[in-house]
Amino acid sequence: MLDSLFNSLCIELNSNYIKVVEGRKGKKAKILKAQDIKLKNLNSGVIDVLDENAIVEALNRFFFENKVSKKSVNIVLSGLTNLLVREVTIPYIQSDKIYTMLKYESSQYFPVNIDKYILDYKVLEVLKDGKNKKLRLLVFAVPKNIIDQVMSIVNKLNLKINRIDIEPNVLTRLSKRLEIGKEQSAMLLNVERNFLTVVIVKDGIVQLTKTYPHDLNIDDEGELISNEYSVNEVYDNITKLIEFYKIRERQELNNVFVTGELSKNIRLDEVLPKKVTVNVNYIINLDFIDTDCDKNKFIIPISTFI
């Protein structure tokens, strides 16, 4: 019982499913429990609004049936197609003043009512401009209504939250741990049921991220449920994003790394190299994670234990 006090819980939330993983951090993270919970009212699988009642009911059942601690919980939001991402440059200022400046200047970057969003950012680079310096940032705007719903769920379940995170951030930390994009830009694909998230990274920093909804899914036997048009649309979206990035950044992107629950169900390794010059690699070896669960299926929640 005392050991459980040192365990952490990660809850991955999507409007289509919940994935819960209990584990313990260390030199080699130990995953103790992993459970996939399908929500009753399935929709597109991307987050525009959460079904609070369904999520609370499902998680209450999980906590009742499993002896896990609620005292150290991380929540990750996956499938955020309405996540806004912009690269911006601002005058060099102290880190504790960056958020205030972004909020004040947000109308320049986002053509929306920013009061309906919560901002987060990553410092990409410190630029020298003569005697002056500037900051190049990647700014994320997460819909406030989603965060409000998450906090409502947290309060109803009496959870003690460490962090609320988003899928692209988790994938970026995974890429850094695997040394993906260490010297040259690389793409990491997370292929999940009903959506695909793309993160392009370099030196452990997000260069570009986008989430695409799709109609691919799997049946109870793990077989792909799809049609040829939907599969081709996935291939085309990835190809167009690679080409866009190459033109925008004026540099090559030669390596694509694939993970996620549906990663083995579509043949990215056969199709992508024919459409654009890339090497496709499947992420298999996570030797820093000790688990018997399906690593691809639970890639997001188990990656929070890195």
Coordinates of C-alpha atoms in Angstrom, one line a residue:
M1 CA 0.0 0.0 0.0
L2 CA 2.9 2.4 0.8
D3 CA 4.3 1.9 -2.7
S4 CA 1.2 3.2 -4.2
L5 CA 1.9 6.6 -2.7
F6 CA 4.8 7.0 -5.1
N7 CA 2.8 6.0 -8.2
S8 CA 1.4 8.5 -10.7
L9 CA -1.6 8.3 -13.0
C10 CA -2.0 9.6 -16.5
I11 CA -5.4 10.1 -18.0
E12 CA -5.5 10.7 -21.8
L13 CA -8.8 12.3 -22.8
N14 CA -10.4 12.3 -26.2
S15 CA -14.1 12.7 -27.0
N16 CA -14.0 9.1 -28.3
Y17 CA -12.0 7.3 -25.6
I18 CA -10.2 7.5 -22.3
K19 CA -6.8 5.8 -21.7
V20 CA -5.6 5.5 -18.1
V21 CA -2.1 4.4 -17.2
E22 CA -0.7 4.0 -13.7
G23 CA 3.0 3.9 -13.4
R24 CA 6.2 4.9 -11.5
K25 CA 8.9 7.1 -12.8
G26 CA 12.6 6.1 -12.5
K27 CA 15.6 5.3 -14.6
K28 CA 13.3 2.8 -16.2
A29 CA 9.7 3.8 -15.8
K30 CA 7.4 1.0 -14.6
I31 CA 3.9 0.8 -16.0
L32 CA 1.7 -1.0 -13.5
K33 CA -1.8 -0.7 -15.1
A34 CA -3.2 0.4 -18.4
Q35 CA -6.8 0.5 -19.4
D36 CA -8.6 1.7 -22.5
I37 CA -12.2 3.0 -21.9
K38 CA -14.5 3.5 -24.9
L39 CA -17.0 6.2 -24.4
K40 CA -20.7 5.3 -25.1
N41 CA -21.5 8.4 -27.2
L42 CA -18.9 8.1 -29.9
N43 CA -18.5 11.0 -32.3
S44 CA -15.7 12.2 -34.6
G45 CA -13.0 11.4 -32.2
V46 CA -11.6 14.9 -32.1
I47 CA -12.1 17.3 -29.3
D48 CA -14.6 20.2 -29.8
V49 CA -16.5 19.5 -26.6
L50 CA -16.2 16.8 -24.0
D51 CA -19.1 14.7 -22.6
E52 CA -18.4 15.5 -19.0
N53 CA -21.1 13.1 -17.6
A54 CA -19.8 10.2 -19.7
I55 CA -16.2 10.8 -18.7
V56 CA -17.0 11.2 -15.0
E57 CA -19.2 8.1 -15.0
A58 CA -16.5 6.0 -16.7
L59 CA -13.6 7.3 -14.5
N60 CA -15.7 6.8 -11.3
R61 CA -16.2 3.2 -12.4
F62 CA -12.5 2.8 -13.1
F63 CA -11.5 4.2 -9.6
F64 CA -14.1 2.0 -7.9
E65 CA -12.8 -1.1 -9.6
N66 CA -9.1 -0.3 -9.3
K67 CA -7.0 0.6 -6.3
V68 CA -5.1 3.6 -7.7
S69 CA -4.2 6.9 -6.1
K70 CA -5.9 10.1 -7.2
K71 CA -3.1 12.2 -5.6
S72 CA -0.7 12.5 -8.5
V73 CA -2.6 12.8 -11.8
N74 CA -1.5 14.1 -15.2
I75 CA -4.2 14.8 -17.9
V76 CA -3.3 14.9 -21.6
L77 CA -5.8 16.2 -24.2
S78 CA -5.5 14.3 -27.5
G79 CA -7.1 15.0 -30.9
L80 CA -7.3 18.8 -30.5
T81 CA -8.1 19.9 -34.1
N82 CA -9.1 23.3 -32.8
L83 CA -5.7 23.9 -31.2
L84 CA -4.2 27.1 -32.7
V85 CA -0.5 27.2 -33.3
R86 CA 1.5 30.2 -34.5
E87 CA 5.2 31.0 -34.7
V88 CA 5.8 34.6 -33.5
T89 CA 8.8 36.9 -32.8
I90 CA 8.7 39.4 -29.9
P91 CA 11.3 41.7 -28.3
Y92 CA 13.5 40.0 -25.8
I93 CA 12.0 40.2 -22.4
Q94 CA 12.2 38.4 -19.1
S95 CA 10.5 35.0 -19.1
D96 CA 7.9 36.0 -16.4
K97 CA 6.6 38.8 -18.7
I98 CA 6.3 36.8 -21.9
Y99 CA 2.7 35.5 -21.3
T100 CA 1.5 39.1 -20.5
M101 CA 3.0 40.4 -23.8
L102 CA 1.5 37.5 -25.8
K103 CA -1.9 38.1 -24.3
Y104 CA -1.7 41.8 -25.0
E105 CA -0.5 41.4 -28.6
S106 CA -2.6 38.2 -29.3
S107 CA -4.9 39.9 -31.9
Q108 CA -1.8 40.2 -34.2
Y109 CA -1.3 36.4 -34.1
F110 CA -4.7 34.9 -33.8
P111 CA -7.8 36.0 -35.7
V112 CA -10.2 34.9 -32.9
N113 CA -11.5 36.2 -29.6
I114 CA -8.5 35.2 -27.6
D115 CA -10.5 35.5 -24.3
K116 CA -11.9 32.1 -25.4
Y117 CA -8.5 30.5 -25.4
I118 CA -5.7 29.8 -23.0
L119 CA -2.2 30.5 -24.2
D120 CA 1.0 28.4 -23.9
Y121 CA 4.3 28.8 -25.6
K122 CA 7.7 27.3 -26.3
V123 CA 10.9 29.4 -26.8
L124 CA 12.4 28.3 -30.1
E125 CA 15.3 30.6 -30.4
V126 CA 16.9 33.8 -29.2
L127 CA 17.6 36.0 -32.2
K128 CA 20.3 38.7 -32.4
D129 CA 19.2 41.9 -34.2
G130 CA 22.2 44.1 -34.2
K131 CA 22.5 45.3 -30.6
N132 CA 19.1 44.0 -29.7
K133 CA 17.7 40.5 -29.1
K134 CA 14.4 38.9 -30.0
L135 CA 12.6 35.8 -29.0
R136 CA 11.2 33.3 -31.6
L137 CA 8.3 31.5 -30.0
L138 CA 5.8 28.7 -30.9
V139 CA 2.5 29.8 -29.3
F140 CA -0.3 27.4 -28.6
A141 CA -3.9 28.6 -28.0
V142 CA -6.1 25.9 -26.4
P143 CA -9.9 26.5 -26.3
K144 CA -10.8 27.7 -22.8
N145 CA -14.1 25.8 -22.8
I146 CA -12.1 22.5 -23.0
I147 CA -9.9 23.5 -20.1
D148 CA -13.0 24.5 -18.1
Q149 CA -14.6 21.1 -18.8
V150 CA -11.4 19.3 -17.7
M151 CA -11.3 21.3 -14.4
S152 CA -15.0 20.5 -13.9
I153 CA -14.2 16.8 -14.3
V154 CA -11.2 17.1 -12.0
N155 CA -13.3 18.7 -9.3
K156 CA -16.1 16.1 -9.6
L157 CA -13.6 13.2 -9.3
N158 CA -11.6 14.9 -6.5
L159 CA -8.3 14.5 -8.4
K160 CA -5.0 16.1 -7.4
I161 CA -3.6 17.4 -10.7
N162 CA 0.1 17.7 -11.4
R163 CA -0.3 18.9 -15.0
I164 CA -2.8 19.4 -17.9
D165 CA -0.9 18.9 -21.1
I166 CA -1.6 18.5 -24.8
E167 CA -0.7 15.6 -27.1
P168 CA 1.9 17.6 -29.3
N169 CA 4.0 18.4 -26.1
V170 CA 4.0 14.8 -25.0
L171 CA 5.1 13.6 -28.5
T172 CA 7.9 16.3 -28.5
R173 CA 9.3 15.0 -25.2
L174 CA 9.1 11.4 -26.6
S175 CA 11.0 12.5 -29.7
K176 CA 13.7 14.1 -27.6
R177 CA 14.1 11.0 -25.4
L178 CA 14.4 8.9 -28.6
E179 CA 16.8 11.5 -30.2
I180 CA 14.4 12.0 -33.1
G181 CA 15.3 15.2 -35.0
K182 CA 18.5 15.6 -33.0
E183 CA 20.5 17.1 -35.9
Q184 CA 18.0 17.4 -38.7
S185 CA 14.2 18.0 -38.7
A186 CA 12.1 14.9 -38.4
M187 CA 8.4 14.1 -38.4
L188 CA 6.6 12.1 -35.7
L189 CA 3.2 10.7 -36.5
N190 CA 0.7 9.5 -33.9
V191 CA -2.0 7.5 -35.8
E192 CA -5.0 7.0 -33.5
R193 CA -8.6 6.0 -34.0
N194 CA -10.4 8.8 -35.8
F195 CA -7.4 11.3 -35.8
L196 CA -3.8 11.7 -36.8
T197 CA -1.4 14.1 -35.0
V198 CA 1.8 15.3 -36.8
V199 CA 4.7 16.9 -35.0
I200 CA 7.8 18.1 -36.8
V201 CA 10.7 18.5 -34.4
K202 CA 14.3 19.6 -34.4
D203 CA 16.7 19.6 -31.5
G204 CA 13.8 18.7 -29.1
I205 CA 11.7 21.7 -30.2
V206 CA 8.4 21.7 -32.0
Q207 CA 8.7 23.3 -35.5
L208 CA 5.2 22.5 -36.7
T209 CA 2.2 20.5 -35.4
K210 CA -1.2 19.7 -36.8
T211 CA -4.0 17.3 -36.0
Y212 CA -6.2 15.8 -38.8
P213 CA -9.5 14.0 -38.2
H214 CA -10.1 10.9 -40.3
D215 CA -12.6 8.1 -40.8
L216 CA -10.2 5.2 -40.0
N217 CA -11.0 3.0 -37.1
I218 CA -10.5 -0.7 -36.0
D219 CA -13.0 -3.3 -35.1
D220 CA -12.9 -5.6 -32.0
E221 CA -10.4 -7.9 -33.8
G222 CA -8.1 -5.0 -34.5
E223 CA -8.9 -5.0 -38.3
L224 CA -9.0 -1.6 -40.1
I225 CA -12.4 -0.2 -40.8
S226 CA -12.0 2.2 -43.7
N227 CA -12.4 2.9 -47.4
E228 CA -9.8 3.7 -50.0
Y229 CA -10.7 7.4 -50.1
S230 CA -10.2 7.8 -46.3
V231 CA -6.8 6.1 -46.4
N232 CA -5.6 8.1 -49.4
E233 CA -6.7 11.3 -47.6
V234 CA -4.4 10.4 -44.7
Y235 CA -1.5 9.9 -47.1
D236 CA -2.2 13.2 -48.9
N237 CA -2.4 15.2 -45.7
I238 CA 1.0 14.0 -44.5
T239 CA 2.6 14.5 -47.9
K240 CA 1.2 18.1 -48.2
L241 CA 2.5 19.0 -44.8
I242 CA 6.0 17.7 -45.5
E243 CA 6.1 19.6 -48.8
F244 CA 4.8 22.8 -47.0
Y245 CA 7.4 22.5 -44.3
K246 CA 10.2 22.0 -46.8
I247 CA 9.2 25.1 -48.7
R248 CA 8.6 27.3 -45.6
E249 CA 11.8 26.3 -43.8
R250 CA 13.9 25.8 -47.0
Q251 CA 15.4 22.6 -45.6
E252 CA 15.0 18.8 -46.1
L253 CA 12.8 16.5 -44.0
N254 CA 14.0 13.0 -44.7
N255 CA 12.8 10.9 -41.7
V256 CA 9.3 10.0 -40.5
F257 CA 8.7 8.1 -37.3
V258 CA 5.3 6.4 -36.8
T259 CA 3.5 5.3 -33.6
G260 CA 0.0 5.1 -32.3
E261 CA -2.8 2.6 -32.1
L262 CA -3.4 2.4 -35.9
S263 CA 0.2 2.8 -36.9
K264 CA 0.5 -0.8 -38.2
N265 CA -2.9 -0.8 -39.9
I266 CA -2.0 1.6 -42.7
R267 CA 1.1 1.1 -44.9
L268 CA 2.8 4.4 -44.5
D269 CA 6.2 2.7 -45.0
E270 CA 5.1 1.6 -48.5
V271 CA 3.2 4.7 -49.7
L272 CA 5.0 7.8 -48.3
P273 CA 8.4 7.1 -49.9
K274 CA 6.6 6.9 -53.3
K275 CA 4.9 10.3 -52.8
V276 CA 7.8 12.2 -51.1
T277 CA 11.4 11.3 -50.5
V278 CA 11.4 10.1 -46.9
N279 CA 12.4 7.2 -44.8
V280 CA 9.6 5.7 -42.7
N281 CA 10.4 4.1 -39.4
Y282 CA 8.1 2.5 -36.8
I283 CA 8.8 3.3 -33.2
I284 CA 9.2 -0.1 -31.5
N285 CA 12.0 -0.1 -29.0
L286 CA 11.1 1.8 -25.8
D287 CA 13.6 0.2 -23.6
F288 CA 13.2 2.9 -21.0
I289 CA 9.6 1.8 -20.3
D290 CA 8.9 -1.5 -18.5
T291 CA 5.5 -2.6 -19.5
D292 CA 3.4 -5.5 -20.8
C293 CA 0.8 -3.2 -22.3
D294 CA 0.5 -2.4 -26.0
K295 CA 3.0 0.5 -26.3
N296 CA 1.6 1.8 -29.5
K297 CA -1.9 1.9 -28.1
F298 CA -0.9 3.7 -24.9
I299 CA 1.9 5.7 -26.4
I300 CA 0.7 9.1 -25.1
P301 CA 0.0 8.2 -21.4
I302 CA 3.1 6.0 -21.0
S303 CA 5.2 8.8 -22.5
T304 CA 4.3 11.0 -19.6
F305 CA 6.4 8.8 -17.4
I306 CA 9.7 9.5 -19.3

